[in-house]
Amino acid sequence: MSQSQYNLVVLVSGNGSNLQALIDACASSALPNTRITHVISNRKAAYGLERAAKASIPTTYHNLVPFKRKHPQTDAGTAAARTEYDASLAALILQLDPRPDVIVCAGWMHILAPDFLNPIAAAGIKVINLHPALPGEFAGAGAIERAWEAGRTEGLKRTGVMIHEVIAEVDAGEAIVTREVELREGESLEGLEERIHEVEHGLIVEGTRRTLEGIKK
């Protein structure tokens, strides 16, 4: 990478261990000339917000509930709330100074719709996501548990982790980097989760670095 300064916004919903991996990488040579300028969570209790605060990174709590309250409790009302929420989230990020070069979804548990993705893409900002499965396998929630169960009942020998570009179809964007993880006979779900999380922490840094290397500044 050149000496240009790269800016990241990280979206989190939970513990934020992958955010911590990015914070540590920005403080070392793993992600040179890179800083996290903002962390956004859709959950107030997300420990990722604490991690950001400890690293003196500005944070925003941006939750879907206020948008749901403005609409009837119907499928159409929920869809309208999600549309407004996604557009609002995009506007929030686009108002940041500096604007991010890349948005990293690091344990972000909200499906991003075109109402978010289109204005972000129009601004030339890339969006990437960590998903604990290989391309085309176990899209959506519960991927680790579903792979573990497939290992027990179907003889599946491996699962994995990928960093991929975010598109409207869930976990279906082009993979940037992948890593296989062996499924071990007799291993507990907790054991598999621990091993996958260890892989995630390295891969999210690698995927972010490769994405930044593709940006012309």
Short mmCIF file of C-alpha atoms in Angstrom, two decimals:
data_model
loop_
_atom_site.label_atom_id
_atom_site.label_comp_id
_atom_site.label_asym_id
_atom_site.label_seq_id
_atom_site.Cartn_x
_atom_site.Cartn_y
_atom_site.Cartn_z
CA MET A 1 0.00 0.00 0.00
CA SER A 2 1.08 3.58 -0.60
CA GLN A 3 1.41 6.17 2.15
CA SER A 4 -2.20 7.29 1.68
CA GLN A 5 -4.32 7.21 4.84
CA TYR A 6 -7.11 4.64 4.69
CA ASN A 7 -10.25 5.02 6.76
CA LEU A 8 -12.52 2.24 7.98
CA VAL A 9 -16.00 2.22 9.47
CA VAL A 10 -16.80 -1.00 11.32
CA LEU A 11 -20.34 -2.28 11.93
CA VAL A 12 -20.82 -4.56 14.95
CA SER A 13 -23.69 -6.20 16.81
CA GLY A 14 -21.99 -8.14 19.58
CA ASN A 15 -18.77 -8.90 21.43
CA GLY A 16 -16.55 -7.22 18.87
CA SER A 17 -13.59 -9.63 18.97
CA ASN A 18 -13.15 -9.16 15.21
CA LEU A 19 -13.31 -5.40 15.71
CA GLN A 20 -10.54 -5.84 18.29
CA ALA A 21 -8.47 -7.71 15.72
CA LEU A 22 -8.86 -4.73 13.36
CA ILE A 23 -8.04 -2.23 16.13
CA ASP A 24 -4.86 -4.17 16.93
CA ALA A 25 -3.96 -4.47 13.23
CA CYS A 26 -4.33 -0.71 12.73
CA ALA A 27 -1.99 -0.16 15.68
CA SER A 28 0.63 -2.46 14.14
CA SER A 29 2.09 -2.98 10.69
CA ALA A 30 -0.63 -5.50 9.77
CA LEU A 31 -2.82 -2.68 8.38
CA PRO A 32 -0.39 0.13 7.63
CA ASN A 33 -1.65 3.71 7.23
CA THR A 34 -5.13 2.58 8.26
CA ARG A 35 -7.40 3.81 11.03
CA ILE A 36 -10.90 3.03 12.20
CA THR A 37 -12.72 6.35 12.21
CA HIS A 38 -16.13 5.18 13.49
CA VAL A 39 -17.86 2.12 14.93
CA ILE A 40 -21.62 1.67 14.56
CA SER A 41 -23.73 -0.87 16.46
CA ASN A 42 -27.39 -1.79 16.11
CA ARG A 43 -27.35 -3.15 19.68
CA LYS A 44 -26.82 -0.88 22.67
CA ALA A 45 -25.31 -3.65 24.81
CA ALA A 46 -22.76 -4.70 22.18
CA TYR A 47 -19.38 -5.00 23.88
CA GLY A 48 -17.86 -3.85 20.60
CA LEU A 49 -18.90 -0.31 21.58
CA GLU A 50 -16.79 -0.64 24.75
CA ARG A 51 -13.82 -1.88 22.74
CA ALA A 52 -14.13 1.14 20.43
CA ALA A 53 -14.40 3.56 23.35
CA LYS A 54 -11.27 2.08 24.97
CA ALA A 55 -9.45 2.72 21.68
CA SER A 56 -10.82 6.31 21.52
CA ILE A 57 -12.84 5.53 18.40
CA PRO A 58 -16.14 7.47 18.02
CA THR A 59 -19.25 5.29 18.15
CA THR A 60 -22.91 5.49 17.18
CA TYR A 61 -25.80 3.33 18.35
CA HIS A 62 -28.26 3.01 15.47
CA ASN A 63 -31.19 0.67 16.12
CA LEU A 64 -34.12 -0.49 14.00
CA VAL A 65 -36.75 -0.21 16.78
CA PRO A 66 -37.49 3.55 16.46
CA PHE A 67 -38.16 3.02 12.76
CA LYS A 68 -40.50 0.10 13.51
CA ARG A 69 -42.48 2.26 15.94
CA LYS A 70 -43.41 4.61 13.10
CA HIS A 71 -45.11 1.85 11.12
CA PRO A 72 -47.90 -0.70 11.64
CA GLN A 73 -46.86 -4.08 13.03
CA THR A 74 -47.43 -5.82 9.70
CA ASP A 75 -45.10 -7.34 7.14
CA ALA A 76 -45.47 -4.22 5.02
CA GLY A 77 -44.83 -1.99 8.03
CA THR A 78 -41.69 -3.92 8.97
CA ALA A 79 -40.45 -3.76 5.39
CA ALA A 80 -41.00 0.01 5.32
CA ALA A 81 -39.14 0.39 8.63
CA ARG A 82 -36.20 -1.62 7.31
CA THR A 83 -36.08 0.49 4.15
CA GLU A 84 -35.99 3.69 6.19
CA TYR A 85 -33.41 2.26 8.59
CA ASP A 86 -31.05 1.20 5.82
CA ALA A 87 -31.34 4.58 4.06
CA SER A 88 -30.73 6.33 7.38
CA LEU A 89 -27.67 4.18 8.10
CA ALA A 90 -26.23 5.02 4.69
CA ALA A 91 -26.88 8.74 5.25
CA LEU A 92 -25.20 8.55 8.66
CA ILE A 93 -22.05 7.03 7.17
CA LEU A 94 -21.98 9.38 4.19
CA GLN A 95 -22.08 12.36 6.56
CA LEU A 96 -18.95 11.22 8.39
CA ASP A 97 -15.79 13.28 7.93
CA PRO A 98 -13.64 11.68 6.71
CA ARG A 99 -15.74 9.28 4.71
CA PRO A 100 -14.61 5.68 4.94
CA ASP A 101 -12.82 3.90 2.12
CA VAL A 102 -14.22 0.57 3.32
CA ILE A 103 -17.08 -0.47 5.60
CA VAL A 104 -16.33 -3.71 7.43
CA CYS A 105 -19.24 -5.78 8.79
CA ALA A 106 -17.65 -7.58 11.75
CA GLY A 107 -20.39 -9.59 13.39
CA TRP A 108 -23.09 -7.24 12.09
CA MET A 109 -26.45 -9.02 12.45
CA HIS A 110 -28.63 -6.95 10.14
CA ILE A 111 -29.13 -7.74 6.46
CA LEU A 112 -28.12 -4.71 4.40
CA ALA A 113 -30.61 -3.96 1.63
CA PRO A 114 -30.17 -1.96 -1.60
CA ASP A 115 -31.48 1.12 0.26
CA PHE A 116 -28.12 1.03 2.07
CA LEU A 117 -25.90 -0.58 -0.55
CA ASN A 118 -26.82 1.60 -3.53
CA PRO A 119 -25.96 5.04 -2.07
CA ILE A 120 -22.80 3.59 -0.50
CA ALA A 121 -21.71 2.08 -3.83
CA ALA A 122 -22.51 5.37 -5.60
CA ALA A 123 -20.10 7.08 -3.20
CA GLY A 124 -17.36 4.61 -4.17
CA ILE A 125 -17.23 2.93 -0.75
CA LYS A 126 -16.66 -0.82 -0.59
CA VAL A 127 -18.59 -2.97 1.91
CA ILE A 128 -17.15 -6.28 3.09
CA ASN A 129 -18.44 -8.90 5.52
CA LEU A 130 -17.06 -11.76 7.57
CA HIS A 131 -19.08 -14.97 7.36
CA PRO A 132 -18.14 -18.20 9.17
CA ALA A 133 -18.67 -20.52 6.20
CA LEU A 134 -17.23 -21.12 2.75
CA PRO A 135 -18.74 -19.57 -0.41
CA GLY A 136 -22.11 -21.08 -1.27
CA GLU A 137 -22.42 -22.90 2.06
CA PHE A 138 -24.50 -22.13 5.16
CA ALA A 139 -25.59 -18.61 4.23
CA GLY A 140 -27.35 -16.63 6.93
CA ALA A 141 -27.49 -17.06 10.69
CA GLY A 142 -26.26 -20.07 12.65
CA ALA A 143 -23.63 -21.07 10.09
CA ILE A 144 -21.19 -22.62 12.57
CA GLU A 145 -23.84 -24.69 14.30
CA ARG A 146 -25.30 -25.85 10.99
CA ALA A 147 -21.86 -26.93 9.75
CA TRP A 148 -21.16 -28.73 13.04
CA GLU A 149 -24.48 -30.57 12.75
CA ALA A 150 -23.73 -31.52 9.13
CA GLY A 151 -20.41 -32.93 10.30
CA ARG A 152 -22.20 -35.11 12.85
CA THR A 153 -25.09 -36.27 10.68
CA GLU A 154 -23.89 -36.02 7.06
CA GLY A 155 -20.18 -36.67 7.33
CA LEU A 156 -19.12 -33.16 6.29
CA LYS A 157 -15.34 -32.95 6.75
CA ARG A 158 -14.71 -29.20 6.69
CA THR A 159 -16.29 -25.80 6.94
CA GLY A 160 -14.51 -22.45 6.88
CA VAL A 161 -14.52 -18.68 7.02
CA MET A 162 -14.71 -16.10 4.27
CA ILE A 163 -14.47 -12.36 3.83
CA HIS A 164 -16.69 -11.33 0.93
CA GLU A 165 -18.09 -8.28 -0.80
CA VAL A 166 -21.60 -7.42 0.37
CA ILE A 167 -24.46 -7.59 -2.11
CA ALA A 168 -28.21 -7.69 -1.53
CA GLU A 169 -28.25 -11.49 -1.55
CA VAL A 170 -27.19 -12.70 1.90
CA ASP A 171 -23.58 -13.95 2.14
CA ALA A 172 -23.44 -14.35 -1.64
CA GLY A 173 -21.02 -11.60 -2.69
CA GLU A 174 -17.67 -12.39 -4.30
CA ALA A 175 -15.20 -13.92 -1.85
CA ILE A 176 -12.07 -11.86 -1.15
CA VAL A 177 -10.30 -14.46 0.97
CA THR A 178 -11.35 -17.86 2.36
CA ARG A 179 -9.91 -20.35 4.82
CA GLU A 180 -10.99 -23.94 5.38
CA VAL A 181 -11.51 -25.24 8.92
CA GLU A 182 -11.47 -28.98 9.56
CA LEU A 183 -14.49 -30.55 11.24
CA ARG A 184 -13.14 -32.90 13.90
CA GLU A 185 -15.00 -36.03 14.88
CA GLY A 186 -16.34 -35.82 18.43
CA GLU A 187 -15.55 -32.10 18.85
CA SER A 188 -18.09 -30.01 20.72
CA LEU A 189 -19.85 -27.08 19.08
CA GLU A 190 -18.02 -24.78 21.51
CA GLY A 191 -14.68 -26.22 20.45
CA LEU A 192 -15.46 -25.61 16.77
CA GLU A 193 -16.68 -22.08 17.51
CA GLU A 194 -13.44 -21.29 19.33
CA ARG A 195 -11.30 -22.53 16.45
CA ILE A 196 -13.37 -20.65 13.88
CA HIS A 197 -13.16 -17.41 15.85
CA GLU A 198 -9.37 -17.73 15.91
CA VAL A 199 -9.37 -18.03 12.11
CA GLU A 200 -11.77 -15.08 11.81
CA HIS A 201 -9.43 -12.73 13.67
CA GLY A 202 -6.66 -13.25 11.14
CA LEU A 203 -8.89 -13.43 8.09
CA ILE A 204 -10.78 -10.19 8.74
CA VAL A 205 -7.46 -8.35 8.78
CA GLU A 206 -6.30 -10.12 5.61
CA GLY A 207 -9.58 -9.44 3.80
CA THR A 208 -9.53 -5.79 4.81
CA ARG A 209 -5.91 -5.42 3.70
CA ARG A 210 -6.62 -6.96 0.29
CA THR A 211 -9.67 -4.72 -0.17
CA LEU A 212 -7.67 -1.60 0.68
CA GLU A 213 -4.90 -2.64 -1.71
CA GLY A 214 -7.47 -2.58 -4.52
CA ILE A 215 -8.42 1.03 -3.83
CA LYS A 216 -6.85 3.76 -5.93
CA LYS A 217 -6.22 6.89 -3.87
#
